[in-house]
Each structure stands twice: as structure tokens, then as C-alpha cells.
mmCIF file of C-alpha atoms and ligand atoms in Angstrom:
data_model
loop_
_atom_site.group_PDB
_atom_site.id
_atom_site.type_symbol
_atom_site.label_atom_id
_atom_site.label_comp_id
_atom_site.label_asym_id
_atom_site.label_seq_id
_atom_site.Cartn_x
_atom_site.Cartn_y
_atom_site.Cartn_z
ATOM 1 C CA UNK A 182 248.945 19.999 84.587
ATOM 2 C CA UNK A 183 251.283 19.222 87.119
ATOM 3 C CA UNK A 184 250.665 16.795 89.950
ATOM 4 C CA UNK A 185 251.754 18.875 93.381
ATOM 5 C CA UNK A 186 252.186 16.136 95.766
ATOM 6 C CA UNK A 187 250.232 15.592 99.111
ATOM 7 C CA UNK A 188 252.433 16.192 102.164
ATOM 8 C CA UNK A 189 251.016 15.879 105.964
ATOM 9 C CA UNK A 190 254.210 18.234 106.611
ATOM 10 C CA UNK A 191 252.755 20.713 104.023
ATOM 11 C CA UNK A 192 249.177 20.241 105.875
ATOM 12 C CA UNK A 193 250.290 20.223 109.314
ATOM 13 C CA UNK A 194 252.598 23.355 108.362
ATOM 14 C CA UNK A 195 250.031 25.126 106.668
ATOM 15 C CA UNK A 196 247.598 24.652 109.099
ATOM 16 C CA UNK A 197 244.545 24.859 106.792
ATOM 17 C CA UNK A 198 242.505 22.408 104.775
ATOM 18 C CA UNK A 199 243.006 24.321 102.105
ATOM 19 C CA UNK A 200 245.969 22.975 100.887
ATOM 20 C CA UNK A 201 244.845 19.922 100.887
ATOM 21 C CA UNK A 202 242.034 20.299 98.659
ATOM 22 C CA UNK A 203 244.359 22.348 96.854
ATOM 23 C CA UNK A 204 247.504 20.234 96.884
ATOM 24 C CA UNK A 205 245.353 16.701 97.707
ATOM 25 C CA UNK A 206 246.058 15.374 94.296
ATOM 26 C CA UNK A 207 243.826 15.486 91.131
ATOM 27 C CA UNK A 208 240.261 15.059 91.510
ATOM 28 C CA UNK A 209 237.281 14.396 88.461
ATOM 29 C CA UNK A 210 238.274 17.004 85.915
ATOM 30 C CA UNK A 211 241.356 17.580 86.592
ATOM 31 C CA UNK A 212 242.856 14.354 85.752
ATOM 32 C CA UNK A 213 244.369 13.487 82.185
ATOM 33 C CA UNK A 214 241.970 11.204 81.106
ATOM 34 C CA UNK A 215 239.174 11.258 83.237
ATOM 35 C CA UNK A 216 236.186 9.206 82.771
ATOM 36 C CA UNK A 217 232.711 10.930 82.083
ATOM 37 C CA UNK A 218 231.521 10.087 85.484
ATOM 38 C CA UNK A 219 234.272 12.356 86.808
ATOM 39 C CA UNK A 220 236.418 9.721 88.102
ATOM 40 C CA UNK A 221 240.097 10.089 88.112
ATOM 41 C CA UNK A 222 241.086 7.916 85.814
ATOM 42 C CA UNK A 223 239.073 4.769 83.808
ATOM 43 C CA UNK A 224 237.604 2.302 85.736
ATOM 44 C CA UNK A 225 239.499 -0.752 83.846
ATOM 45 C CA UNK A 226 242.746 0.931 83.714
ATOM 46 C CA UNK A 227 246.107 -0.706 83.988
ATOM 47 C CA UNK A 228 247.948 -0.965 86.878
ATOM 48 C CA UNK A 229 251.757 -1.032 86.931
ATOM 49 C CA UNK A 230 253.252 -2.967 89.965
ATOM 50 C CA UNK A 231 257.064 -3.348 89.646
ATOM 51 C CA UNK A 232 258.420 -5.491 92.216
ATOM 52 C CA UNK A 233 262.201 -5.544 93.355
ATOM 53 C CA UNK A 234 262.622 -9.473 92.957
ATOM 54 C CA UNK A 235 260.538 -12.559 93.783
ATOM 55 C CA UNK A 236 263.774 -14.286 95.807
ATOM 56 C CA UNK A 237 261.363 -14.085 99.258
ATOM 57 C CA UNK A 238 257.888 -15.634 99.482
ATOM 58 C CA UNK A 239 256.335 -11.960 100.258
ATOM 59 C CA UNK A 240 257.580 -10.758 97.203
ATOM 60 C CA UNK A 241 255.783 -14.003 94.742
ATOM 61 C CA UNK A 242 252.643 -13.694 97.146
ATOM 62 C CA UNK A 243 252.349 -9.691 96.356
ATOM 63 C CA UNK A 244 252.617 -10.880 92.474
ATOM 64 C CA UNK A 245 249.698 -13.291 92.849
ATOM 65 C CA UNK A 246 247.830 -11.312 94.990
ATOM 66 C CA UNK A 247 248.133 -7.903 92.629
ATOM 67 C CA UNK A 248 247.054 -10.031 90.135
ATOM 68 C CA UNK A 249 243.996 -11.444 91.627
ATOM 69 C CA UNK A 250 243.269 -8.012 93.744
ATOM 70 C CA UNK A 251 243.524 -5.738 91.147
ATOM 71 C CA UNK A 252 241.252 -7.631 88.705
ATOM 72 C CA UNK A 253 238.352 -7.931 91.294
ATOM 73 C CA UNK A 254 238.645 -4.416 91.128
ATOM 74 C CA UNK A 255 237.976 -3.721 87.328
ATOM 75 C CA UNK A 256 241.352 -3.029 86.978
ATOM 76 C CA UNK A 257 244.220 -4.700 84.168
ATOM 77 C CA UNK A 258 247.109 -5.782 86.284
ATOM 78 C CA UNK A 259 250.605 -4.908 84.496
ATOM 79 C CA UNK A 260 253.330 -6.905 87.207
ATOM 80 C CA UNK A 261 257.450 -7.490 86.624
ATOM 81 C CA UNK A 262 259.992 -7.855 88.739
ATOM 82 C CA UNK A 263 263.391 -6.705 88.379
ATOM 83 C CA UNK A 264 265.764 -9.794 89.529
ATOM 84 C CA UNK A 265 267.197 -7.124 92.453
ATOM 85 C CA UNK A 266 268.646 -5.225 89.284
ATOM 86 C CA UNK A 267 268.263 -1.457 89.475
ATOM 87 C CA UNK A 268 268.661 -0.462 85.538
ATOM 88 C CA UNK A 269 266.117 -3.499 85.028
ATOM 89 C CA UNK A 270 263.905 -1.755 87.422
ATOM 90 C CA UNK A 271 264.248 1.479 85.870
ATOM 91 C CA UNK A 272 263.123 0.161 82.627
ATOM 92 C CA UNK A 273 260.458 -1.589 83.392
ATOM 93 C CA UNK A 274 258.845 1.594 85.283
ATOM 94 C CA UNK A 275 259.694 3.753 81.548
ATOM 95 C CA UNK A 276 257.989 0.691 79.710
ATOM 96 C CA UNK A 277 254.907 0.963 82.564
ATOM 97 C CA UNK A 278 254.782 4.263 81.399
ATOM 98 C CA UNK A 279 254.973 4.361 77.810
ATOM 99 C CA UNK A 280 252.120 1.517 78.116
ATOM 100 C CA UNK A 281 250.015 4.551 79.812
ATOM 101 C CA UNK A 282 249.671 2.970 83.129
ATOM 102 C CA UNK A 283 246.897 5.004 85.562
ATOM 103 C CA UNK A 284 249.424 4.233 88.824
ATOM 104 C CA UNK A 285 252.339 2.276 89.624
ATOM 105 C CA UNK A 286 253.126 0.855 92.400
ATOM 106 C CA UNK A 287 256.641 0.028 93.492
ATOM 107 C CA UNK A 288 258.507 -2.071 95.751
ATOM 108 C CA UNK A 289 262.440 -0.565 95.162
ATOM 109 C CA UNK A 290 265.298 -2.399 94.957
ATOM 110 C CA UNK A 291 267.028 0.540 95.315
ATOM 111 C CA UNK A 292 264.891 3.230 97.636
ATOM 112 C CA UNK A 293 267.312 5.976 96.100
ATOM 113 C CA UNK A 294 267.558 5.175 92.652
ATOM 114 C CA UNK A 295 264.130 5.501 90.537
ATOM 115 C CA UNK A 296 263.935 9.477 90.711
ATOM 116 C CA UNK A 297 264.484 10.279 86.917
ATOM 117 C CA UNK A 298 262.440 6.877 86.331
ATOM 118 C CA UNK A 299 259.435 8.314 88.463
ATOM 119 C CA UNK A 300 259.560 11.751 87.498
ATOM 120 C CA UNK A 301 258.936 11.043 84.043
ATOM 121 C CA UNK A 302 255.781 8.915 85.494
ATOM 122 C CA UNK A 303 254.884 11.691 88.006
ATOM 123 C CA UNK A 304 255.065 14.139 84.658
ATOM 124 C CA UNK A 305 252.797 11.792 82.652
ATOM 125 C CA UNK A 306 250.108 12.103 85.768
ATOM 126 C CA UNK A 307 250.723 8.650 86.566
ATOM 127 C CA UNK A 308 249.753 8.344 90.458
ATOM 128 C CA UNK A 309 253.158 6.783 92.552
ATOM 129 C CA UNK A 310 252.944 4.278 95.790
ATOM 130 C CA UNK A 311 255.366 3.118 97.657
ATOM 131 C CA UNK A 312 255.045 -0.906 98.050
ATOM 132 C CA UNK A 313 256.620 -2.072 101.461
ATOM 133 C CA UNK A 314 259.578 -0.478 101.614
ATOM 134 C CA UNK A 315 260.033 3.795 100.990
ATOM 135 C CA UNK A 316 260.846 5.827 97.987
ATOM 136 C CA UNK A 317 263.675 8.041 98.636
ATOM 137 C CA UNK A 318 265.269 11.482 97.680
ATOM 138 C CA UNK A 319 262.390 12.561 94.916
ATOM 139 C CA UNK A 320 259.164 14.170 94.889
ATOM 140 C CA UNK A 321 257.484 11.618 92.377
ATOM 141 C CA UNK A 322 255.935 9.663 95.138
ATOM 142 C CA UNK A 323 252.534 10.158 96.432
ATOM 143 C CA UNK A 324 252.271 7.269 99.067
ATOM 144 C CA UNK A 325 253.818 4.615 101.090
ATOM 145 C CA UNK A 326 251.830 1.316 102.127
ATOM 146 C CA UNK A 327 254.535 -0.683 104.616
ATOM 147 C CA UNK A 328 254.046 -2.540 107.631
ATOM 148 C CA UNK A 329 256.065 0.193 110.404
ATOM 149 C CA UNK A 330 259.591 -0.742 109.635
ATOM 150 C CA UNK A 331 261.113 0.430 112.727
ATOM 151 C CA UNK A 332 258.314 -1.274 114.980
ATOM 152 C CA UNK A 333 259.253 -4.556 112.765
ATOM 153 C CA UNK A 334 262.462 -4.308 114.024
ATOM 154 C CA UNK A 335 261.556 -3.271 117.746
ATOM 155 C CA UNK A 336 259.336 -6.425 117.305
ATOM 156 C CA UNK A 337 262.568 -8.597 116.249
ATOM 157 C CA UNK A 338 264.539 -7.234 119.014
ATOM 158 C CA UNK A 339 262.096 -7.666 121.516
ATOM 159 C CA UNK A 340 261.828 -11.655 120.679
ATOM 160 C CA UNK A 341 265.339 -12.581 120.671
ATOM 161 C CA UNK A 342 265.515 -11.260 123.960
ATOM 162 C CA UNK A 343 262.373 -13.349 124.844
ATOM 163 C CA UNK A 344 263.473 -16.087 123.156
ATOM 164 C CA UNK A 345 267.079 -16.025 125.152
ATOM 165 C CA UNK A 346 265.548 -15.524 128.166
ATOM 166 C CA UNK A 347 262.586 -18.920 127.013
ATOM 167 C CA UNK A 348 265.657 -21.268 125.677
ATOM 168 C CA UNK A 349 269.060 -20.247 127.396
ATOM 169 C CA UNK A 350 268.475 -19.651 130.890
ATOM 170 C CA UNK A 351 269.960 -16.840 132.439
ATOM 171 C CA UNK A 352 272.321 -14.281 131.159
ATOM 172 C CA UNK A 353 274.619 -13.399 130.155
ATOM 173 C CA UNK A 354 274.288 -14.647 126.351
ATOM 174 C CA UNK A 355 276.929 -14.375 123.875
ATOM 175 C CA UNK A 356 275.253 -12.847 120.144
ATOM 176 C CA UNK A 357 275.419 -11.600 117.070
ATOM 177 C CA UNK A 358 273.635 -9.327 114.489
ATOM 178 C CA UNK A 359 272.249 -9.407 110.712
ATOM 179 C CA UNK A 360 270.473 -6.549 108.407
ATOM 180 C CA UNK A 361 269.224 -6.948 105.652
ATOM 181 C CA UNK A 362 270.641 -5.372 102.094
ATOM 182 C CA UNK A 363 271.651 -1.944 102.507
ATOM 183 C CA UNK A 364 269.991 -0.638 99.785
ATOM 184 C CA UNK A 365 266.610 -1.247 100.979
ATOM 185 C CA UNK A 366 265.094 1.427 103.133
ATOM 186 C CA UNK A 367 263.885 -1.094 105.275
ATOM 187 C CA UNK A 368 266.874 -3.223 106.089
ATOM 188 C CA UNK A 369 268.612 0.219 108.480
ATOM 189 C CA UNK A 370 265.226 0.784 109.841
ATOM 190 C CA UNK A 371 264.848 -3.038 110.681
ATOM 191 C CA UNK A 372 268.192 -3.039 112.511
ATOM 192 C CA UNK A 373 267.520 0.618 114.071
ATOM 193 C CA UNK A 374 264.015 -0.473 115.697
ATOM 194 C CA UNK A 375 266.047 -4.094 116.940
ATOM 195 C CA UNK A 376 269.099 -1.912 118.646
ATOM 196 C CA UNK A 377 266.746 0.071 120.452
ATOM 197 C CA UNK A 378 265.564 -2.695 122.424
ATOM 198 C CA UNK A 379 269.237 -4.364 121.998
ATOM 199 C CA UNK A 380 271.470 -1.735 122.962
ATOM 200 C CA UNK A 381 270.571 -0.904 126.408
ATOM 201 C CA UNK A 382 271.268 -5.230 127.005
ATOM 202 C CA UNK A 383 274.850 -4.998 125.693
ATOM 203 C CA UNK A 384 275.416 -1.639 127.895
ATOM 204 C CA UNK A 385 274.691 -3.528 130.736
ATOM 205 C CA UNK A 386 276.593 -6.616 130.096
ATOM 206 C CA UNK A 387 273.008 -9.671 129.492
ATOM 207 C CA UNK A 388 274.173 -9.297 126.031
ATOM 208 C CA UNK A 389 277.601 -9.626 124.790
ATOM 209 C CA UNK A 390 277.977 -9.594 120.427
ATOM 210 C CA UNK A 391 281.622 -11.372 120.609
ATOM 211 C CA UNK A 392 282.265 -10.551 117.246
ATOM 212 C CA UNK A 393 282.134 -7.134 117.806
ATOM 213 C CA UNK A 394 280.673 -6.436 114.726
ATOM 214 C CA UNK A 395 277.721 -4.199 116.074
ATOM 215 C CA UNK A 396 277.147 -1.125 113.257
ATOM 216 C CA UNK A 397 274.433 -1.552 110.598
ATOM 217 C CA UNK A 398 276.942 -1.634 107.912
ATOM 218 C CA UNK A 399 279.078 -4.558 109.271
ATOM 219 C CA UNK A 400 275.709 -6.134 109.848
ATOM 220 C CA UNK A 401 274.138 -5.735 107.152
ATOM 221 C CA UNK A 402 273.731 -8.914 104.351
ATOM 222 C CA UNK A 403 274.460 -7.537 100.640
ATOM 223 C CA UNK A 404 271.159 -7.680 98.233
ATOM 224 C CA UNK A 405 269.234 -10.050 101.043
ATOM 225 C CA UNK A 406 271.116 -13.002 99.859
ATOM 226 C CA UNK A 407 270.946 -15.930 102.164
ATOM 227 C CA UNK A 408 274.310 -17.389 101.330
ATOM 228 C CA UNK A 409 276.043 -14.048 101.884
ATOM 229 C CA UNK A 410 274.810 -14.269 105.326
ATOM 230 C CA UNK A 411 275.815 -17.907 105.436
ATOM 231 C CA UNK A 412 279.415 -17.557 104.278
ATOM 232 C CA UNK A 413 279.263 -14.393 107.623
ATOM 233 C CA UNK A 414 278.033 -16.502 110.065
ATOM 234 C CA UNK A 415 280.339 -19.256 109.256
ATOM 235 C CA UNK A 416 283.335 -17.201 109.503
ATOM 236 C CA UNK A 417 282.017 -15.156 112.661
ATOM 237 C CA UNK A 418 281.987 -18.736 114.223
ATOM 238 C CA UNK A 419 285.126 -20.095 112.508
ATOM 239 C CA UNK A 420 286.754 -16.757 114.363
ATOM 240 C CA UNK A 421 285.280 -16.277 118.052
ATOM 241 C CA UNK A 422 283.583 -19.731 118.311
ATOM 242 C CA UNK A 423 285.670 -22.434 118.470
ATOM 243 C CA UNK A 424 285.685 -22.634 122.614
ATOM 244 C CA UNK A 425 282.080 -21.027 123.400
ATOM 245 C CA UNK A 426 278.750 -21.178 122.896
ATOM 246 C CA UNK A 427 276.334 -18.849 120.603
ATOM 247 C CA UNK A 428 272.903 -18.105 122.378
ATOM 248 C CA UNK A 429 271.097 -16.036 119.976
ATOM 249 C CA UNK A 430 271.264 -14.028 116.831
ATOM 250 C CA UNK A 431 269.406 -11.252 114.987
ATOM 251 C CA UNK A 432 268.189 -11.603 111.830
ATOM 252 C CA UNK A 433 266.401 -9.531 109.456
ATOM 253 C CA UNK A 434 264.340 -12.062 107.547
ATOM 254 C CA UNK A 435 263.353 -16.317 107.185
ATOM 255 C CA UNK A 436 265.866 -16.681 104.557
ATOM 256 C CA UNK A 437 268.555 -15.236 106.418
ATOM 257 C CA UNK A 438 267.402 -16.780 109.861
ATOM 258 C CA UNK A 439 267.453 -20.325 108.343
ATOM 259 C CA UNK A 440 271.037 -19.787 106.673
ATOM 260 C CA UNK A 441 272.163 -18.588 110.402
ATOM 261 C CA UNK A 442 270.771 -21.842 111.947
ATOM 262 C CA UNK A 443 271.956 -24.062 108.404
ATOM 263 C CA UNK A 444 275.950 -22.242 109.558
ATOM 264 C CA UNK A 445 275.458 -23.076 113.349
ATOM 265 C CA UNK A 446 274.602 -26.799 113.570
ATOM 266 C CA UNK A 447 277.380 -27.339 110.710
ATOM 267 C CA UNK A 448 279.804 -25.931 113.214
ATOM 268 C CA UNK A 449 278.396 -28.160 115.878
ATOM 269 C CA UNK A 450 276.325 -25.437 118.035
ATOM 270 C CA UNK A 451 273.201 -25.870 119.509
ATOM 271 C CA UNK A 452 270.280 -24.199 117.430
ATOM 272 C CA UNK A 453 270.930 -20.695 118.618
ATOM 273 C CA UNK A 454 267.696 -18.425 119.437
ATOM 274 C CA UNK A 455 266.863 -17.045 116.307
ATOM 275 C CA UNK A 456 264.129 -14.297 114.690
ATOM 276 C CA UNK A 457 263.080 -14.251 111.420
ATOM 277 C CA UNK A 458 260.388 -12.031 109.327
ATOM 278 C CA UNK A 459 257.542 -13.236 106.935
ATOM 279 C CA UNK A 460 256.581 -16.066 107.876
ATOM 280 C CA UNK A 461 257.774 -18.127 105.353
ATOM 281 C CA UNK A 462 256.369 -21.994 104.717
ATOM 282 C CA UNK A 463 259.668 -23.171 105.572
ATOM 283 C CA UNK A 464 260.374 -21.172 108.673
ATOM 284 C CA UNK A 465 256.786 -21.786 109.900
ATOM 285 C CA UNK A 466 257.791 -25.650 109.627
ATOM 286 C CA UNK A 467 261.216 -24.954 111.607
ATOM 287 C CA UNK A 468 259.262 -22.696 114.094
ATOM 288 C CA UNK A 469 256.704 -25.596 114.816
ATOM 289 C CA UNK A 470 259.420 -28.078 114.774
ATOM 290 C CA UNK A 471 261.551 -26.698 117.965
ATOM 291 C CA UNK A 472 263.914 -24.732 115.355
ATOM 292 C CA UNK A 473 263.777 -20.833 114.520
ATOM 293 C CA UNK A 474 262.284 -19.335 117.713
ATOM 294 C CA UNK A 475 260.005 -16.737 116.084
ATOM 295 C CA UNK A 476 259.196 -14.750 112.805
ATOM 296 C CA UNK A 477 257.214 -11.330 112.480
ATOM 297 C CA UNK A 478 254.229 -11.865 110.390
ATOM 298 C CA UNK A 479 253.143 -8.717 107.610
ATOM 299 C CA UNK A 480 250.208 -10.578 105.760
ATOM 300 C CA UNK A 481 251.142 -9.687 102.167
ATOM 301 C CA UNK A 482 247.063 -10.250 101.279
ATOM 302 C CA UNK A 483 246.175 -7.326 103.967
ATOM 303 C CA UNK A 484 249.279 -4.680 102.576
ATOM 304 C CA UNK A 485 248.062 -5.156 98.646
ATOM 305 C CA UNK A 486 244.412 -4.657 99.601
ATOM 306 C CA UNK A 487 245.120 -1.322 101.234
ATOM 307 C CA UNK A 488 247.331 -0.829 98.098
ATOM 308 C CA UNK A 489 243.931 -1.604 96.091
ATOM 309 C CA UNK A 490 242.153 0.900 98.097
ATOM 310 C CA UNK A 491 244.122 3.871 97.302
ATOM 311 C CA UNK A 492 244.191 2.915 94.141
ATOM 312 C CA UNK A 493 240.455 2.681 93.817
ATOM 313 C CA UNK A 494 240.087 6.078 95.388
ATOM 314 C CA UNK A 495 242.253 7.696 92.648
ATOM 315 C CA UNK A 496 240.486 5.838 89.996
ATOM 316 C CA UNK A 497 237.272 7.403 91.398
ATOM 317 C CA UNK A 498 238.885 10.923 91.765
ATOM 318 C CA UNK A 499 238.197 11.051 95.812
ATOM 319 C CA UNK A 500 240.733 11.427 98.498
ATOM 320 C CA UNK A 501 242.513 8.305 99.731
ATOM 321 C CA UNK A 502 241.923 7.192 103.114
ATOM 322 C CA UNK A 503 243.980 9.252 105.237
ATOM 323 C CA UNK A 504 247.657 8.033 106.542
ATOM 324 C CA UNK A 505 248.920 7.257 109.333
ATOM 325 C CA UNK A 506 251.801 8.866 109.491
ATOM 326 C CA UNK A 507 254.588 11.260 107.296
ATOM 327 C CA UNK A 508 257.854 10.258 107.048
ATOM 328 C CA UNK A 509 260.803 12.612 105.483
ATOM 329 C CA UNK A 510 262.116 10.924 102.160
ATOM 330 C CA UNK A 511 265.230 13.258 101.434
ATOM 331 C CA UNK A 512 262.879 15.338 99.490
ATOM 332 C CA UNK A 513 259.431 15.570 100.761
ATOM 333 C CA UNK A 514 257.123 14.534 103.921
ATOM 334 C CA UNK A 515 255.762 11.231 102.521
ATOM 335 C CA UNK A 516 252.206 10.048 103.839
ATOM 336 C CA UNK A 517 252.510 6.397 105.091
ATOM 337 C CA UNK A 518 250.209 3.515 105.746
ATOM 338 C CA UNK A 519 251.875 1.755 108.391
ATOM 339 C CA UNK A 520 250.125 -1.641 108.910
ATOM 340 C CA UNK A 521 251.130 -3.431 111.938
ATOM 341 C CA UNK A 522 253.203 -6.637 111.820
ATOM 342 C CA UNK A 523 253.011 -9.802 114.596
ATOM 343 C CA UNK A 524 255.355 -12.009 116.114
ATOM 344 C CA UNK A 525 254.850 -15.587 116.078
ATOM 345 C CA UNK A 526 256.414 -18.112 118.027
ATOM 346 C CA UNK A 527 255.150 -21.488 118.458
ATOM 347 C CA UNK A 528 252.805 -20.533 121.620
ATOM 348 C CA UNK A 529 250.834 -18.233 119.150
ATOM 349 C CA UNK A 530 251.022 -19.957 115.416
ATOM 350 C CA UNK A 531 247.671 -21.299 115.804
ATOM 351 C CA UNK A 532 246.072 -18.694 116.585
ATOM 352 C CA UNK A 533 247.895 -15.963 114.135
ATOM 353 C CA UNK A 534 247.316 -18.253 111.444
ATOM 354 C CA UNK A 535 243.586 -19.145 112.054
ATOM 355 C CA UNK A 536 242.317 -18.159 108.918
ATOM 356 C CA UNK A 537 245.157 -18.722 106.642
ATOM 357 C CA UNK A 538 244.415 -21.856 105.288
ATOM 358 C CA UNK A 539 247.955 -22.588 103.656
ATOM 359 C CA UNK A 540 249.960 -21.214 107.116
ATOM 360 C CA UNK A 541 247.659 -22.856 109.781
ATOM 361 C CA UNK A 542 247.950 -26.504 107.220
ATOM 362 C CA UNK A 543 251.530 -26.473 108.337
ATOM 363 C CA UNK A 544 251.085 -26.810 111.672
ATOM 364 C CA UNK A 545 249.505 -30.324 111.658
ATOM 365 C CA UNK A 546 251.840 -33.239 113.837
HETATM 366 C C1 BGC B 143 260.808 -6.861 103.016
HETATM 367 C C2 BGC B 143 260.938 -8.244 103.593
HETATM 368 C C3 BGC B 143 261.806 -9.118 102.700
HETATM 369 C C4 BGC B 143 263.077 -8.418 102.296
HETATM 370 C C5 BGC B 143 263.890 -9.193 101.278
HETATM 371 C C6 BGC B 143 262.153 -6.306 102.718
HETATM 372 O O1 BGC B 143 262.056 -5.014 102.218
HETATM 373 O O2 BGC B 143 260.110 -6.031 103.928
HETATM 374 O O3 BGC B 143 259.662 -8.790 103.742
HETATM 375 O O4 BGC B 143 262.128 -10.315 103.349
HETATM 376 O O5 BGC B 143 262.783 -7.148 101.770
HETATM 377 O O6 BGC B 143 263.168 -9.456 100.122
#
């Protein structure tokens, strides 16, 4: 049968419970396959998890941590990643599928580019999450586990102004602004959530981006790549530079944040305030040694073992825990679990990092 797909628009517009025992997703008998207990699908399974690339450390962690996650829970682990190459992607989802994966879970290279991909795994009853970043513009997705991307970004915003206000005295501060790569959902969100705390700064003059290059798509850094961003900062600076000072500057992720700094002191600058995402091993080091002024923490270990959960509660044929919040995909209302991220600066590092072993280790003097 086919799979109708669990909306809290639907529910909310409906205004009943009975669509969503109706429209909930499968449940025991129901699902192709079903164990005799009922569940929704056998207990030792496989699990597809197809992962957009493994160029940042959140990306290798989530391998490991599938891997050792989903086997404590009974479950065979199926992982690739796709080298940030959309056909490769696409493929590898078709091979999940043909291999008669139970779920797959997917971070997208691409958010718009996997509908034909996951239709034909939505058609096979193959249950479809989201992994950190949305699935856009089809119907073949029955959940989103993220940390909030637009409250990452407020988060990012919010710091660099801190930061400015910690390292470069008083205003007014001359900046400028990264995204991410444009095809990922997240990277517009990430810059969206940042200009809302941004904006109203360069309206009233504390901020001034002397570039002028202040839209998302000038912005934003082609497939995440650190050197792309490298190459912009170096001619931003090369071009407005050469007689002033740069106080701060945006930036979506570690990579990118340490290729911003890497660009600055080879033109001679001071270390400019800078934000970062994930705390990466390397940008913890530069945060503790004076360097990058923050980074927004989204514990990869805490996102896959929500991931885990759902996933358990199709295997068993029950309802997932419930979301936290819808958002519109082009298509459908998706249900999301927004986990929320942290800043870190060096003030806080020890005591974010107080039980991560490998994090709080590189804080030592
Ligand atoms: C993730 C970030 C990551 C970036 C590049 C984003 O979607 O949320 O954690 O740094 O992709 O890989």
C-alpha cells in the first residue's frame, strides 16, 4: 500500500486525531514485511544512511556514530557518502533500495534534487528522514532531525556582535559576510537567522560590510569549500582593505572561519572577530588559543541518537516521538526535530565540553 505521509499541517488543519492514526504512517500489519510480533519492520534490519560528503568533521563523526548507534540497536548499518556529488547521491539511495533497506536516512547534498531517487524508496515502503539539513520539493520524506537552522544562525549573528563588542572596542566596525553552499537548505537559513540580528546594526551605522557584498548569494561559499572562501576573502581585502582595518566577519562554518582568519593575517590584519559552527578539533584549538572567537556546537552523538529513536519506533510499528515543529518543504508540511545548538567561546569551552572526552582533552595549557 501506499505510505500517506504525516503532516502537522494536515493535523493541525484537520483538527482531529483521526488523521493521524489514519495518515500517522504504517503501524504492525500494515507494513511490507512486518515481523510476527507486529512490529513495523524486522528488528535487525538494514539501515541506509547516505551522507552528502565527509569534507567536515560532523559529517565523519555521523558515519562513526551511525555505525556504532545503529548496531546497539539490533540494527545492520548500510553508510556512503557521496563526495558532494548529486548523481553519486542519487545512486547510492537506488542501490539502498534495491538492497531492501527498512529506512534511509539522508543528509542532501542537494535539498532539491533526490525526489525521483526518494519516491522510488517512499514506493518500496522504505521510511525517509531528513539528516541535518531538509529535504525539499517532494513528498517522499517523512521526517527531519536538524539542530534549528535559523536559530544556528541567530546564534552566529548574535556572537560576532559579542565578540566585536569583547575584542574591538567600540563601534563602528568595518565587516563582512560568508554562507555556506547554496545548495544546502541550511546554508540560506544560516545566513537568514545571522541578518536578523545583523541587519538592524548596519541600518544604524555599528556595522558597516565595506564590501558591499550583503545578499545571500554574493555571500554564499560554492559546495562549502574552504578555499573558495579563501580565494573571496583575499580578494575582498586585496579590494577595500589596503588602508583600513577588518573587525569581524561572518562565517557559516570552522572550515570556512579558519580560511577567513588563514586570508587575514596573510594580508597583515589583526585576527578579525570571527564565528564558526561545529566545533571542530582544530577550531576548538584556535578558540582556546586567542584565535577564532566562537563556534556553535550541534553534538553530532545527540542528533544520530534521536535519528536512532525514530527509527526504533518504526521498526516497532509505534508512533515516533512527536516533533517539534513543521516546516513547508515546497511540497508538504514536514515534521522537524529541531535540537538546539550552543555557542562556545573560550569563557564557556570547559564547561560545554565537560563530558566530551576528545573536545574537553583539547583544552589542556
Ligand atoms: C551542516 C554543517 C556543515 C556544513 C558543511 C551543513 O549542512 O549543518 O554542520 O559544516 O553542512 O558540511
Amino acid at each position: 500500500m501506499k505510505r500517506r505521509t504525516f503532516t502537522l499541517g494536515g493535523i493541525a488543519a484537520a483538527g482531529t486525531m483521526l488523521l493521524a492514526a489514519c495518515g500517522g504512517g504504517r503501524t504492525g500489519a500494515e507494513a511490507d514485511g512486518g515481523d510476527e510480533a507486529g512490529g513495523g519492520f524486522d528488528a535487525d534490519a538494514t539501515i541506509g544512511v547516505s551522507l552528502p560528503w565527509l569534507g567536515t568533521q560532523n559529517w565523519a563523526e555521523a558515519e562513526d556514530l551511525f555505525k556504532a548507534q545503529l548496531e546497539e540497536a539490533g540494527f545492520t548499518a548500510l553508510i556512503q557518502a557521496a563526495d558532494n556529488k548529486v548523481p553519486q547521491q542519487q545512486q547510492q539511495i537506488e542501490a539502498m533500495v534495491q538492497k531492501g533497506v527498512k529506512a534511509i536516512v539522508v543528509g542532501p547534498i542537494d535539498g532539491t534534487q533526490l525526489g525521483s531517487a526518494l519516491k522510488a524508496a517512499q514506493d518500496a515502503d522504505v521510511r525517509i528522514i531528513g539528516y541535518d539539513r531538509l529535504i525539499e520539493n517532494t513528498e517522499a520524506v517523512d521526517a527531519v532531525v536538524q539542530f534549528g537552522s535559523i536559530r544556528t544562525g541567530e546564534l552566529q549573528g548574535q556572537s560576532l556582535l559579542d565578540g566585536l563588542a569583547d575584542r574591538k572596542g567600540d563601534g563602528p566596525y568595518n565587516i563582512e559576510l560568508f554562507g555556506g553552499g547554496p545548495a544546502d537548505p541550511n546554508a540560506p537559513n544560516f545566513f537568514e537567522g545571522a541578518m536578523s540580528v545583523l541587519q538592524p546594526k548596519i541600518d544604524d551605522g555599528t556595522l558597516v560590510v565595506v564590501s558591499g557584498q550583503t545578499d545571500f548569494q554574493q555571500a554564499a561559499t560554492q559546495d562549502w569549500d574552504n578555499g573558495k572562501a579563501q580565494s573571496r576573502m583575499d580578494s575582498i581585502l586585496a579590494a577595500n582593505y589596503s588602508d583600513k582595518q577588518i573587525d569581524g566577519v561572518l562565517s557559516p562554518n570552522d572550515g570556512i572561519a579558519r580560511a577567513i582568519i588563514t586570508s587575514c593575517k596573510a594580508a597583515g590584519q589583526d585576527v578579525p572577530v570571527v564565528d564558526g559552527l561545529d566545533a571542530e578539533t582544530e577550531s576548538i584549538s584556535s578558540i582556546w588559543a586567542g584565535e577564532q572567537y566562537s563556534t556553535v556546537h550541534k553534538p553530532t552523538k545527540d542528533l544520530v541518537a534521536k535519528t536512532v529513536e525514530i527509527i526504533s519506533a518504526y521498526q516497532a510499528g509505534e508512533e515516533p516521538p512527536a516533533a517539534d515543529e513543521s516546516e513547508n518543504n515546497g511540497m508538504i508540511d514536514v515534521p522537524i526535530y529541531a535540537l538546539e545548538p550552543v555557542v562556545v567561546t573560550k569563557d564557556n569551552a570547559e564547561e560545554v565540553f565537560a563530558e566530551d572526552e576528545a573536545r574537553l582533552a583539547l583544552l589542556e595549557d
